[in-house]
mmCIF file of C-alpha atoms in Angstrom:
data_model
loop_
_atom_site.group_PDB
_atom_site.id
_atom_site.type_symbol
_atom_site.label_atom_id
_atom_site.label_comp_id
_atom_site.label_asym_id
_atom_site.label_seq_id
_atom_site.Cartn_x
_atom_site.Cartn_y
_atom_site.Cartn_z
ATOM 1 C CA MET A 3 -6.315 -12.873 0.520
ATOM 2 C CA LEU A 4 -6.178 -9.194 -0.547
ATOM 3 C CA ILE A 5 -5.506 -7.349 -3.693
ATOM 4 C CA CYS A 6 -3.229 -4.277 -4.378
ATOM 5 C CA PRO A 7 -5.629 -1.720 -5.246
ATOM 6 C CA VAL A 8 -2.898 -0.341 -7.504
ATOM 7 C CA CYS A 9 -1.398 -3.409 -9.523
ATOM 8 C CA ASN A 10 -3.860 -6.177 -8.532
ATOM 9 C CA LYS A 11 -1.030 -8.286 -7.066
ATOM 10 C CA ILE A 12 -2.719 -10.637 -4.707
ATOM 11 C CA LYS A 13 -1.303 -10.965 -1.045
ATOM 12 C CA ASP A 14 -1.908 -13.147 1.699
ATOM 13 C CA ASN A 15 -2.758 -10.669 4.426
ATOM 14 C CA SER A 16 -2.701 -6.993 5.395
ATOM 15 C CA SER A 17 0.853 -6.875 6.355
ATOM 16 C CA GLU A 18 2.179 -8.536 3.148
ATOM 17 C CA LEU A 19 0.049 -5.889 1.160
ATOM 18 C CA ALA A 20 1.530 -3.121 3.130
ATOM 19 C CA ARG A 21 4.992 -4.278 2.642
ATOM 20 C CA HIS A 22 4.292 -4.773 -0.954
ATOM 21 C CA ILE A 23 3.244 -0.982 -1.095
ATOM 22 C CA ILE A 24 6.095 0.201 1.034
ATOM 23 C CA MET A 25 8.428 -1.695 -1.116
ATOM 24 C CA LYS A 26 7.239 -0.415 -4.122
ATOM 25 C CA LEU A 27 7.543 3.183 -2.708
ATOM 26 C CA SER A 28 11.230 2.600 -1.620
ATOM 27 C CA LEU A 29 12.395 1.170 -4.891
ATOM 28 C CA GLN A 30 11.491 4.435 -6.519
ATOM 29 C CA GLU A 31 10.497 2.847 -9.772
ATOM 30 C CA GLU A 32 9.590 5.204 -12.765
ATOM 31 C CA ASP A 33 6.056 3.672 -12.290
ATOM 32 C CA SER A 34 4.515 6.005 -9.584
ATOM 33 C CA LYS A 35 1.306 4.455 -9.480
ATOM 34 C CA HIS A 36 1.544 3.386 -5.924
ATOM 35 C CA LYS A 37 2.695 6.668 -4.681
ATOM 36 C CA ASP A 38 -0.127 8.534 -6.578
ATOM 37 C CA TRP A 39 -2.569 5.983 -4.944
ATOM 38 C CA LEU A 40 -1.212 6.914 -1.533
ATOM 39 C CA GLU A 41 -1.510 10.621 -2.119
ATOM 40 C CA LYS A 42 -5.094 10.152 -3.183
ATOM 41 C CA GLN A 43 -5.792 8.206 0.112
ATOM 42 C CA GLU A 44 -4.220 11.441 1.713
ATOM 43 C CA LEU A 45 -1.528 9.392 3.317
ATOM 44 C CA ASN A 46 1.957 10.507 4.279
ATOM 45 C CA LEU A 47 4.323 8.678 2.214
ATOM 46 C CA LYS A 48 6.336 7.832 5.217
ATOM 47 C CA ILE A 49 3.594 6.300 6.674
ATOM 48 C CA PRO A 50 4.744 3.254 9.161
ATOM 49 C CA ILE A 51 4.113 -0.150 7.680
ATOM 50 C CA LYS A 52 2.440 -0.897 10.930
ATOM 51 C CA SER A 53 -0.308 1.850 10.677
ATOM 52 C CA LEU A 54 -0.706 0.987 6.923
ATOM 53 C CA THR A 55 -1.503 -2.761 7.915
ATOM 54 C CA GLU A 56 -4.172 -1.564 10.390
ATOM 55 C CA LEU A 57 -5.725 0.505 7.727
ATOM 56 C CA PHE A 58 -6.099 -2.440 5.438
ATOM 57 C CA GLU A 59 -7.279 -4.611 8.327
ATOM 58 C CA ARG A 60 -10.018 -2.147 9.207
ATOM 59 C CA GLY A 61 -11.082 -2.088 5.330
ATOM 60 C CA GLU A 62 -10.333 1.834 5.296
ATOM 61 C CA LEU A 63 -8.064 1.548 2.116
ATOM 62 C CA LYS A 64 -9.564 0.411 -1.156
#
């Protein structure tokens, strides 16, 4: 299980966590916490979900 570093939602695996973050970005909610977090990680906001999943699996994102 993994926890979203932004909103603390629990996800079963890296793929689900990556999808969660991508979904939050695509919804363009007023809450820009997920976008701000990605920018702090110096990641492109259009990063492919596969790449984001791999980063979580390697433990490179916190």
